[in-house]
PDB file of C-alpha atoms and ligand atoms in Angstrom:
ATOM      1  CA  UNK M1141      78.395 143.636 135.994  1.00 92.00           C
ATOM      2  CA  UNK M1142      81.516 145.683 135.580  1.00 97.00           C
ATOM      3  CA  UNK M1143      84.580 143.216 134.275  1.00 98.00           C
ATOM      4  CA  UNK M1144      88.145 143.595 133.508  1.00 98.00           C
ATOM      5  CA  UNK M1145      89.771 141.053 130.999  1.00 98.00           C
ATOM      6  CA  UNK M1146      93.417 141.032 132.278  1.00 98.00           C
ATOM      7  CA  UNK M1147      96.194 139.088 130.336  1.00 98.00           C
ATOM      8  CA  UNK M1148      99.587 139.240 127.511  1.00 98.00           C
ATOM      9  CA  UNK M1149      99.179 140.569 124.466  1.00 98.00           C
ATOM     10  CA  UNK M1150      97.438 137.748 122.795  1.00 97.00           C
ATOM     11  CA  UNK M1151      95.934 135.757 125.380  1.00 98.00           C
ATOM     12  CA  UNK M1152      92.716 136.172 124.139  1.00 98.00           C
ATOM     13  CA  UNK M1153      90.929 139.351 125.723  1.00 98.00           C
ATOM     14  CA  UNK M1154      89.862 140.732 122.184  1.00 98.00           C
ATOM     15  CA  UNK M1155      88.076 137.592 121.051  1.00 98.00           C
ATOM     16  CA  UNK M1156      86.458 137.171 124.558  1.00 98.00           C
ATOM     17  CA  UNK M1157      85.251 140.364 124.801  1.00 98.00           C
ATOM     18  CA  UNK M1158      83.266 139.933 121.461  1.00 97.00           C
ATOM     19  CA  UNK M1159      81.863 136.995 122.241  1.00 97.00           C
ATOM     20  CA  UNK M1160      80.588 138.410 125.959  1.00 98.00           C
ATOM     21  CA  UNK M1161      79.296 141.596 124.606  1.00 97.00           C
ATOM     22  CA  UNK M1162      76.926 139.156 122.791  1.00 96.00           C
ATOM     23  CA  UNK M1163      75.931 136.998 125.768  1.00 97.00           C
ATOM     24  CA  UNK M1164      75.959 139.374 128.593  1.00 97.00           C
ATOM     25  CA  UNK M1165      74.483 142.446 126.170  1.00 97.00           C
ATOM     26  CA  UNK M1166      77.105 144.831 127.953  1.00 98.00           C
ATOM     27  CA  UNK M1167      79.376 147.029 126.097  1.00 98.00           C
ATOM     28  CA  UNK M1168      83.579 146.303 125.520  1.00 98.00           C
ATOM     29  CA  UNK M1169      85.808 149.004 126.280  1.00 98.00           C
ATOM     30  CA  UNK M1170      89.168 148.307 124.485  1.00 98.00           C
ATOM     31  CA  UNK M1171      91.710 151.023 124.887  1.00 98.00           C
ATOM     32  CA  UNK M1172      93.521 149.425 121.967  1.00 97.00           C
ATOM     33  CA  UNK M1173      90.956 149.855 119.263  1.00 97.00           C
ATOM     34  CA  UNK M1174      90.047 153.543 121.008  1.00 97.00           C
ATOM     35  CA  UNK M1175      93.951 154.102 120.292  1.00 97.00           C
ATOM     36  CA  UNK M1176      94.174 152.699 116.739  1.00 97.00           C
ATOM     37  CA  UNK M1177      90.672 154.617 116.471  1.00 96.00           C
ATOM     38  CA  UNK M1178      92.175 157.980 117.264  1.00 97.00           C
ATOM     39  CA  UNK M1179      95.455 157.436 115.156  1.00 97.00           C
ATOM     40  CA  UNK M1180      93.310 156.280 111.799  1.00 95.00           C
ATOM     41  CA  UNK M1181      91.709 159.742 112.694  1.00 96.00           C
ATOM     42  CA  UNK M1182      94.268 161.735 113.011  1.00 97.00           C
ATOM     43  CA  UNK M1183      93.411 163.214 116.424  1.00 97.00           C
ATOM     44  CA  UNK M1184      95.495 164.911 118.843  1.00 97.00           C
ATOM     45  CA  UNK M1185      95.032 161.712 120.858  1.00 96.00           C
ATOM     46  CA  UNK M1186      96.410 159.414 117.776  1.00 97.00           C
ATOM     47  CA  UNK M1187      99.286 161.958 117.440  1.00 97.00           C
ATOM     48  CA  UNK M1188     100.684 161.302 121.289  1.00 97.00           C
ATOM     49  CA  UNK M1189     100.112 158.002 120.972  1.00 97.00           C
ATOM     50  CA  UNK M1190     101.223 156.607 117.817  1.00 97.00           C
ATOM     51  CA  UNK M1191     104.899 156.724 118.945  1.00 96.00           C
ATOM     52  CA  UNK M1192     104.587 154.799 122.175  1.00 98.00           C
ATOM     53  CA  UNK M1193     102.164 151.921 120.669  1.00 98.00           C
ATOM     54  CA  UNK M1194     104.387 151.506 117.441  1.00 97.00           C
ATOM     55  CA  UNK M1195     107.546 150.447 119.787  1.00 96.00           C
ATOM     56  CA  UNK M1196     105.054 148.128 121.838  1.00 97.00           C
ATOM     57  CA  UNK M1197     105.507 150.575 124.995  1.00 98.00           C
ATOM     58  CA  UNK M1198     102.581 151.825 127.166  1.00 98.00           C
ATOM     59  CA  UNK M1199     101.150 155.016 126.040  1.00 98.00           C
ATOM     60  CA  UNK M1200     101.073 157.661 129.705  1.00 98.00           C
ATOM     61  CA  UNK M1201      98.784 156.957 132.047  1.00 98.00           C
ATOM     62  CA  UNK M1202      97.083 160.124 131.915  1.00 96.00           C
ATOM     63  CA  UNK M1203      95.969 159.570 128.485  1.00 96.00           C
ATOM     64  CA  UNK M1204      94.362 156.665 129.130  1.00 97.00           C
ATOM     65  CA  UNK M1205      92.596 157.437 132.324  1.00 96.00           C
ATOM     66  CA  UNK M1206      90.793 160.353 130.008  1.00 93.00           C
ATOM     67  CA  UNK M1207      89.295 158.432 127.803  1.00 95.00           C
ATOM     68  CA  UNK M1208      88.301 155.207 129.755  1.00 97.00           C
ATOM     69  CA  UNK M1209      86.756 157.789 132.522  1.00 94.00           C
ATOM     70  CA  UNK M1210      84.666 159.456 129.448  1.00 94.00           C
ATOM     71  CA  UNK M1211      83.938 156.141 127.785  1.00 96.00           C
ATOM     72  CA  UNK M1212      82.476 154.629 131.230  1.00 96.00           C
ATOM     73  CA  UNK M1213      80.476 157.559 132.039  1.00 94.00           C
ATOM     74  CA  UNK M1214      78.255 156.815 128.701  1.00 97.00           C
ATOM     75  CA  UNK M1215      74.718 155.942 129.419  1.00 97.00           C
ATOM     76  CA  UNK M1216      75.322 152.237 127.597  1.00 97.00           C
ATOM     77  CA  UNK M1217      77.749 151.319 130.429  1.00 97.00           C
ATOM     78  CA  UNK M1218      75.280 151.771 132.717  1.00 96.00           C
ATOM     79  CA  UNK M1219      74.436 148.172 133.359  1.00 95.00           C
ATOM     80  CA  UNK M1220      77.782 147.050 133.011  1.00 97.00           C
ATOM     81  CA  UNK M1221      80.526 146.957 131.095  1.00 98.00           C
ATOM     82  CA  UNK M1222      84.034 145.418 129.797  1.00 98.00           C
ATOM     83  CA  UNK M1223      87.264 146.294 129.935  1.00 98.00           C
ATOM     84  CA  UNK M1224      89.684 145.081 127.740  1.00 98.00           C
ATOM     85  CA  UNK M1225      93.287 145.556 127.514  1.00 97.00           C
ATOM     86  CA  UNK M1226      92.612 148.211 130.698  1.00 98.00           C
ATOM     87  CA  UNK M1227      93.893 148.759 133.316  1.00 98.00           C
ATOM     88  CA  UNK M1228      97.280 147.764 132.218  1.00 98.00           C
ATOM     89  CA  UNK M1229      99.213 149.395 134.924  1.00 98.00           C
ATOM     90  CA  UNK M1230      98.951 149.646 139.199  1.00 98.00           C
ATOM     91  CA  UNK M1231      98.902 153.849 138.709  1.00 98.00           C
ATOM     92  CA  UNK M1232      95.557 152.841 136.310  1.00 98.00           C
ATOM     93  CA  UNK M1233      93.979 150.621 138.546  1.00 98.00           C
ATOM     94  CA  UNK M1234      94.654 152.631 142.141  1.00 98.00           C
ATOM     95  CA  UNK M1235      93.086 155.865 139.213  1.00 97.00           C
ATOM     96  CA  UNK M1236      89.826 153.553 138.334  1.00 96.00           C
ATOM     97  CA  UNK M1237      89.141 152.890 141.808  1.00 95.00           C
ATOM     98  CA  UNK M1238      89.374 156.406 143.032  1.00 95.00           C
ATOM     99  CA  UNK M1239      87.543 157.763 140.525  1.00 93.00           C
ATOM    100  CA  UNK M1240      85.091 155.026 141.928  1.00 93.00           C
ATOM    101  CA  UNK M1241      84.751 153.431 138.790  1.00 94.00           C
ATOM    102  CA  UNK M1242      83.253 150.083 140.567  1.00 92.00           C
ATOM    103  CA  UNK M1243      85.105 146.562 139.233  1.00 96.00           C
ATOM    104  CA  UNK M1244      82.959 143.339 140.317  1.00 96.00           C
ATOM    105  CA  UNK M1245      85.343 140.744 139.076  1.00 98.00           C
ATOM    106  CA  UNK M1246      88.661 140.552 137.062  1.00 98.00           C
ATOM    107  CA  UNK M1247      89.436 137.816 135.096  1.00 98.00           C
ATOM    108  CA  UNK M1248      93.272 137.356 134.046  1.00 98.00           C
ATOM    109  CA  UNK M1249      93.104 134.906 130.638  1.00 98.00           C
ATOM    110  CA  UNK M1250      96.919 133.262 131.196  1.00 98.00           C
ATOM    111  CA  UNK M1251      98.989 132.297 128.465  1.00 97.00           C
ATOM    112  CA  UNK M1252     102.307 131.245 128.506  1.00 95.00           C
ATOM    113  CA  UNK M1253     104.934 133.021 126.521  1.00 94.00           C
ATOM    114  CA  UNK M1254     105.804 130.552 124.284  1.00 92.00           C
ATOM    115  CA  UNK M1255     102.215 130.236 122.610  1.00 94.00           C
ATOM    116  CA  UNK M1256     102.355 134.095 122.177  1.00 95.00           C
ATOM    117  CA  UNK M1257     104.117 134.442 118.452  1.00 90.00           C
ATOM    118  CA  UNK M1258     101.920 132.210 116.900  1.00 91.00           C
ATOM    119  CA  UNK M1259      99.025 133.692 117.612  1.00 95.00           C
ATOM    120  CA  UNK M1260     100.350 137.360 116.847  1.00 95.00           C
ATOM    121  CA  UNK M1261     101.547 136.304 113.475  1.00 94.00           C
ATOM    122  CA  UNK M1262      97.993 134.412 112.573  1.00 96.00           C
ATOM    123  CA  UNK M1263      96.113 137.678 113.974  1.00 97.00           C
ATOM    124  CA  UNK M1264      94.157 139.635 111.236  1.00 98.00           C
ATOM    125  CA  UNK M1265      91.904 142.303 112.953  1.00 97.00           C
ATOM    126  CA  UNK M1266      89.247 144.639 111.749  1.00 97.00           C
ATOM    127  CA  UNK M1267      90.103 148.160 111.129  1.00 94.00           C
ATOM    128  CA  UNK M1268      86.450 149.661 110.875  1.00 94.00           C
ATOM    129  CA  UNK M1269      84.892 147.756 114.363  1.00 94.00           C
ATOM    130  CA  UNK M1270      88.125 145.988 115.703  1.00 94.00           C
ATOM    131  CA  UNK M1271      86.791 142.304 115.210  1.00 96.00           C
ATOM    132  CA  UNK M1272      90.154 139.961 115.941  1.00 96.00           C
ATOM    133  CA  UNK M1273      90.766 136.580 113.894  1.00 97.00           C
ATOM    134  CA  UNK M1274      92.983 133.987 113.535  1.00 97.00           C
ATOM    135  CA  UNK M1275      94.136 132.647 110.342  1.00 96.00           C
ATOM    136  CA  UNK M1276      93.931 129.314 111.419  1.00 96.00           C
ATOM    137  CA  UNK M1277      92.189 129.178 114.790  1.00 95.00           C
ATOM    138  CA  UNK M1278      89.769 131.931 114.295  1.00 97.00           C
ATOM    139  CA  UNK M1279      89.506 132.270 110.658  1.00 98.00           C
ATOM    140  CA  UNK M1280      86.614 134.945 109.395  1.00 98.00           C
ATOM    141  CA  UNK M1281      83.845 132.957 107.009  1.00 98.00           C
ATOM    142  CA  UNK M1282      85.085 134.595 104.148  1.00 97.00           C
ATOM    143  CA  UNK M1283      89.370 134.551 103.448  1.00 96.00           C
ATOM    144  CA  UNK M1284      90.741 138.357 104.602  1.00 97.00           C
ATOM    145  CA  UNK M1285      87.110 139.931 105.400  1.00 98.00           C
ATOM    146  CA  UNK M1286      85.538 141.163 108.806  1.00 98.00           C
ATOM    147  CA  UNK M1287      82.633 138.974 109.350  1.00 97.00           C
ATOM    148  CA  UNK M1288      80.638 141.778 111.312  1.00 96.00           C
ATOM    149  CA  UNK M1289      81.230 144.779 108.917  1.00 97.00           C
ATOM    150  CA  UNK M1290      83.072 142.951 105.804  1.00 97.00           C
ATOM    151  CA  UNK M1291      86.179 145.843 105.984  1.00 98.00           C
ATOM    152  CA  UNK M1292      89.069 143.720 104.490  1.00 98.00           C
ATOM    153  CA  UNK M1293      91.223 142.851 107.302  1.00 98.00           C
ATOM    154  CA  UNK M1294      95.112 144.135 108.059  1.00 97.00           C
ATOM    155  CA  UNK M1295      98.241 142.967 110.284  1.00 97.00           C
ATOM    156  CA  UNK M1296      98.349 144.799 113.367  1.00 96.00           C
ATOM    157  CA  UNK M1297     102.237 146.746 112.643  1.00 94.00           C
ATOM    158  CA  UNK M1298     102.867 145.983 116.846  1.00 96.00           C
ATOM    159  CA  UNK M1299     102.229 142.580 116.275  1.00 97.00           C
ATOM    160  CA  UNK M1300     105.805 142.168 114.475  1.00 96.00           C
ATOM    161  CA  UNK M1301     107.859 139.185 116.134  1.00 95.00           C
ATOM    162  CA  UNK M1302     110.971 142.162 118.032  1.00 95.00           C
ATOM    163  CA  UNK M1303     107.445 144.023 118.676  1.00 96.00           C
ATOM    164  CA  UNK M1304     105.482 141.714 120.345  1.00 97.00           C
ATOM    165  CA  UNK M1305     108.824 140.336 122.344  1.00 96.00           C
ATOM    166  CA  UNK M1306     108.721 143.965 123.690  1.00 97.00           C
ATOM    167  CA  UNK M1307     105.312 143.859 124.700  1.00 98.00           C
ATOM    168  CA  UNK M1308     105.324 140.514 126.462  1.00 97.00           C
ATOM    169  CA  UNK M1309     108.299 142.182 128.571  1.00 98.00           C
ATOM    170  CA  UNK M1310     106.018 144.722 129.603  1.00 98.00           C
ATOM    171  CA  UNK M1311     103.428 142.813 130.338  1.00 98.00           C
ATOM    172  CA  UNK M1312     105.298 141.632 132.556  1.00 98.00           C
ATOM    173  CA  UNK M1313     107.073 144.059 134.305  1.00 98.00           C
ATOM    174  CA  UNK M1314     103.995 146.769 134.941  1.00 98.00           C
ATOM    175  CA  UNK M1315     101.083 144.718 133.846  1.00 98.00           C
ATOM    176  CA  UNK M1316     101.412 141.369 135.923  1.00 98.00           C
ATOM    177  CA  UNK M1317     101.138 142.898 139.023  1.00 98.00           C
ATOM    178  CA  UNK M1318      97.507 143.681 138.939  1.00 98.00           C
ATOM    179  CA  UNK M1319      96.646 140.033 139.561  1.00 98.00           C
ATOM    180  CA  UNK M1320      98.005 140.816 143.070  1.00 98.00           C
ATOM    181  CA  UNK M1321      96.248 143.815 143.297  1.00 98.00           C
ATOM    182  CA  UNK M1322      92.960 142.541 142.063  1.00 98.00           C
ATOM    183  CA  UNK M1323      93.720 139.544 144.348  1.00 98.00           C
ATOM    184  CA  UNK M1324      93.839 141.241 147.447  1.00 98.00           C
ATOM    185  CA  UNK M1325      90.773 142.886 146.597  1.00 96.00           C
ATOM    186  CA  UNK M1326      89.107 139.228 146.755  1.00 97.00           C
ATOM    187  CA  UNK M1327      88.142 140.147 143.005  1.00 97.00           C
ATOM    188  CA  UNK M1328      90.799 137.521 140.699  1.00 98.00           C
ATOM    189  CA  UNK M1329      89.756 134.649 138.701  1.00 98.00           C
ATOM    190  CA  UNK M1330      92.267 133.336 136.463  1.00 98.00           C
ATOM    191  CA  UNK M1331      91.461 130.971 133.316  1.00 98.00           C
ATOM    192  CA  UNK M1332      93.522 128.859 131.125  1.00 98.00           C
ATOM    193  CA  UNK M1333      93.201 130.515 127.720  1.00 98.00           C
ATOM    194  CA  UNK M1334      95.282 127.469 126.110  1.00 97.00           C
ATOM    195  CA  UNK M1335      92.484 125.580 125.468  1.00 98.00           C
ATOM    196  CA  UNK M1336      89.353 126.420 122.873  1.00 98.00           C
ATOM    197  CA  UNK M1337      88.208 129.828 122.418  1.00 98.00           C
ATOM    198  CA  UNK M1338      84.592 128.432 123.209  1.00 97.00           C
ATOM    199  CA  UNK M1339      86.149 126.348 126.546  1.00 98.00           C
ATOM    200  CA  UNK M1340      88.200 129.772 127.848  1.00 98.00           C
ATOM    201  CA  UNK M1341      84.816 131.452 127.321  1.00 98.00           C
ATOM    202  CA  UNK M1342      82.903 128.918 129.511  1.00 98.00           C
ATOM    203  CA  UNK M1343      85.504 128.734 132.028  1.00 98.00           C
ATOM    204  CA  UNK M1344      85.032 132.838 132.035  1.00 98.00           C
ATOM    205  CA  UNK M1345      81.230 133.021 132.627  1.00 98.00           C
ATOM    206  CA  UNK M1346      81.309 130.350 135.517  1.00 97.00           C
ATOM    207  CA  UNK M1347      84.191 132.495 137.173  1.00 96.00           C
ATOM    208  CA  UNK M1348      81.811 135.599 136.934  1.00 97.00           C
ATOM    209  CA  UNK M1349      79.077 133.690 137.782  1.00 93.00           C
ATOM    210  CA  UNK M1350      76.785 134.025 135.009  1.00 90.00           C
ATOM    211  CA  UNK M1351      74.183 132.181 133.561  1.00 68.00           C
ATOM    212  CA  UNK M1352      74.900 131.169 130.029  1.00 62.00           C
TER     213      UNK M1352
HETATM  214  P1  LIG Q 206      94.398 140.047 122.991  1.00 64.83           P
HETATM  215  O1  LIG Q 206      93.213 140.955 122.836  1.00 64.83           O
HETATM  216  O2  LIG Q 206      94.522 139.486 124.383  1.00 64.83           O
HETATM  217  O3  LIG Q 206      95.679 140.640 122.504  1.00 64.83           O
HETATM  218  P2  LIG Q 206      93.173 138.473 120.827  1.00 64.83           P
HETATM  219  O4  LIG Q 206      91.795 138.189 121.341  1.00 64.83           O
HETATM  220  O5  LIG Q 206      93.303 139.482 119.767  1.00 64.83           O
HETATM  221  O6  LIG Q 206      94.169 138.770 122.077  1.00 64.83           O
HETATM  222  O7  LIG Q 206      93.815 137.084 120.368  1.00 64.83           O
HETATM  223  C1  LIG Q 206      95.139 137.035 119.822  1.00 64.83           C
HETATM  224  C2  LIG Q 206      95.140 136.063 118.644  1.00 64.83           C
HETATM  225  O8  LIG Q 206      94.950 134.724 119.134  1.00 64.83           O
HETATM  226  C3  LIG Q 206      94.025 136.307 117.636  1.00 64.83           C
HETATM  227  O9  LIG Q 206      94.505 135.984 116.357  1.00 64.83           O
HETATM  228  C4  LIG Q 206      92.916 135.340 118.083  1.00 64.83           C
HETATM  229  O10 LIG Q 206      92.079 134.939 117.000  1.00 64.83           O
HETATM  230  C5  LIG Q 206      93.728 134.161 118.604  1.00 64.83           C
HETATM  231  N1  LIG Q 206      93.088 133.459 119.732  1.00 64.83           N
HETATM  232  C6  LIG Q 206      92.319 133.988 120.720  1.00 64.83           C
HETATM  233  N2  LIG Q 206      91.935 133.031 121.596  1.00 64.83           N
HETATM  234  C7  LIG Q 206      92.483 131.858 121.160  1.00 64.83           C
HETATM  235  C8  LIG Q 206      92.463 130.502 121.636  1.00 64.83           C
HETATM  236  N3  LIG Q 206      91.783 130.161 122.764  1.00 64.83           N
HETATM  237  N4  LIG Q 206      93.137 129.577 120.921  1.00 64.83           N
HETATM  238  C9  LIG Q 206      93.832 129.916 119.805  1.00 64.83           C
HETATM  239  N5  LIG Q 206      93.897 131.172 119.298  1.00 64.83           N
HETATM  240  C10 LIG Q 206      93.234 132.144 119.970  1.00 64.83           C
HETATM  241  P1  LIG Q 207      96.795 143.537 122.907  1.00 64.83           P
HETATM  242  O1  LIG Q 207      95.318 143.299 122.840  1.00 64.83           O
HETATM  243  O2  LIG Q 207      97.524 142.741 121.891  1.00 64.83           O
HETATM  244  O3  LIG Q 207      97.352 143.348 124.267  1.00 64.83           O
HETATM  245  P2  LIG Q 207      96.042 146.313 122.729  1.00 64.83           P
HETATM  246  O4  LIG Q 207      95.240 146.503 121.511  1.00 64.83           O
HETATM  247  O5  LIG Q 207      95.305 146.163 124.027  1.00 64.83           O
HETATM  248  O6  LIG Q 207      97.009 145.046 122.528  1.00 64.83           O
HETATM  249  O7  LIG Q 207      97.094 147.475 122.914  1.00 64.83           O
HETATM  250  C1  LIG Q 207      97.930 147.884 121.865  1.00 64.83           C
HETATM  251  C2  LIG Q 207      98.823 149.004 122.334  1.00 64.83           C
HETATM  252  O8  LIG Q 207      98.025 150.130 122.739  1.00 64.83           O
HETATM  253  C3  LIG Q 207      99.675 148.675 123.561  1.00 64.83           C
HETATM  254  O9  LIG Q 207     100.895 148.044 123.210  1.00 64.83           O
HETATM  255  C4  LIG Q 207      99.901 150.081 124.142  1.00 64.83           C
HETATM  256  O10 LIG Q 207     100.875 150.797 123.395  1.00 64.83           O
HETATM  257  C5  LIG Q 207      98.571 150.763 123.888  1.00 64.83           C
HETATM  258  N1  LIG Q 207      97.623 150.606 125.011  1.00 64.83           N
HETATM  259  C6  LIG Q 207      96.410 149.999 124.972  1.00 64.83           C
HETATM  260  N2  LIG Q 207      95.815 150.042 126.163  1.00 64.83           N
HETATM  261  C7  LIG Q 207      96.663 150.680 127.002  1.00 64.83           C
HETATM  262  C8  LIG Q 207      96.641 151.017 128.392  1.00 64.83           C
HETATM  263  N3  LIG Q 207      95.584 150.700 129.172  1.00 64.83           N
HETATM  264  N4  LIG Q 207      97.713 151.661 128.907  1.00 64.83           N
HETATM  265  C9  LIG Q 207      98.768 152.005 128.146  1.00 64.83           C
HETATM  266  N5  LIG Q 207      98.867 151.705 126.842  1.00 64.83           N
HETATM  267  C10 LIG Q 207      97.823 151.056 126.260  1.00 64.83           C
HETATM  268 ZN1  LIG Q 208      84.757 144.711 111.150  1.00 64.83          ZN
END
């Protein structure tokens, strides 16, 4: 079962990834937390793509075909996997499906704009294992700590009210698009993800066809 979670900034692709890791016992691949990885350690990857995620713009293409191509080729993907916050443009997807890295279903979580800022400003996430909360909708069991690894948890710096107006523009102008793409493909589902995390997630697994 090989899955992309498509959708804004903030519709919810994080926090549905964690919970499907757990039910479907298939890895997440999130390009974001690879990124912030890379820049908390110092790598030559951080260093290229500090600038570009900082500003809310997409870091090259190139870039990020590397390291999804490496991260999919790891024996733990091998029954599956998640994407999360990848492919994000058309130059990524037509790259993934060359590279005949197989897709089985994408799911785009829609949110409209409007409920965007208020969940950026309520996200706290993880820095150790990338874990995303909500202040008030997703709050961790204890105030301010990761409840997977217990690291005390930060504001994301992109997810600054100008910043996250920037990104939502760019969603929409070179991410968006891949719903047609994936659609032609006979290979969309889309899901209202302004309901209840646990409702989007139910409304996910029937649209893969799982079993829960
Ligand atoms: P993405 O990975 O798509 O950017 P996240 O999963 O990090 O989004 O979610 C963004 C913020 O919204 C987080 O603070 C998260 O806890 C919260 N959130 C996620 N899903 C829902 C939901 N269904 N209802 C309310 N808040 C949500
Ligand atoms: P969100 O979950 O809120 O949508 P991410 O954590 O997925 O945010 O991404 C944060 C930033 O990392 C993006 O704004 C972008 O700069 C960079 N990034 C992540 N994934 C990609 C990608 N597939 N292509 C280009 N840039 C990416
Ligand atoms: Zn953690």
């Amino acid at each position: 079962m090989n899955l992309i979670l498509l959708g804004a900034p903030g519709a919810g692709k994080g926090t549905q990834a964690e919970i499907l890791v757990k039910k479907l016992s298939i890895p997440a691949i999130s390009t974001g937390n690879m990124l912030r990885e890379a820049i908390a350690n110092g790598t030559e990857l951080g260093k290229l793509a500090k600038k570009y995620m900082d500003e809310g713009a997409l870091v090259p293409d190139e870039l990020i075909l590397g390291i999804v191509a490496d991260r999919v080729a790891q024996p733990d993907c091998a029954r599956g996997f998640i994407l999360d916050g990848v492919p994000r443009t058309l130059a990524q997807a037509e790259a993934l499906e060359r590279k005949g890295v197989k897709i089985d279903h994408v799911v785009s979580i829609e949110v409209d704009d409007s409920v965007i800022e208020a969940r950026m400003t309520g996200r706290r996430v993880c820095p150790k294992c990338g874990a995303s909360y909500h202040v008030t909708a997703n709050p961790p069991k204890t105030e301010g700590r990761c409840d997977s690894c217990g690291s005390e948890l930060i504001v994301r710096k992109d997810d600054a009210p100008e910043t996250v107006r920037h990104r939502l523009e760019v969603y929409h102008a070179s991410t968006e698009v891949l719903k047609d793409f994936y659609g032609k493909l006979g290979r969309l589902a889309t899901v209202n993800g302004c309901q209840s995390i646990e409702g989007a997630n139910a409304d996910i697994l029937k649209a893969i066809g799982a079993e829960v």
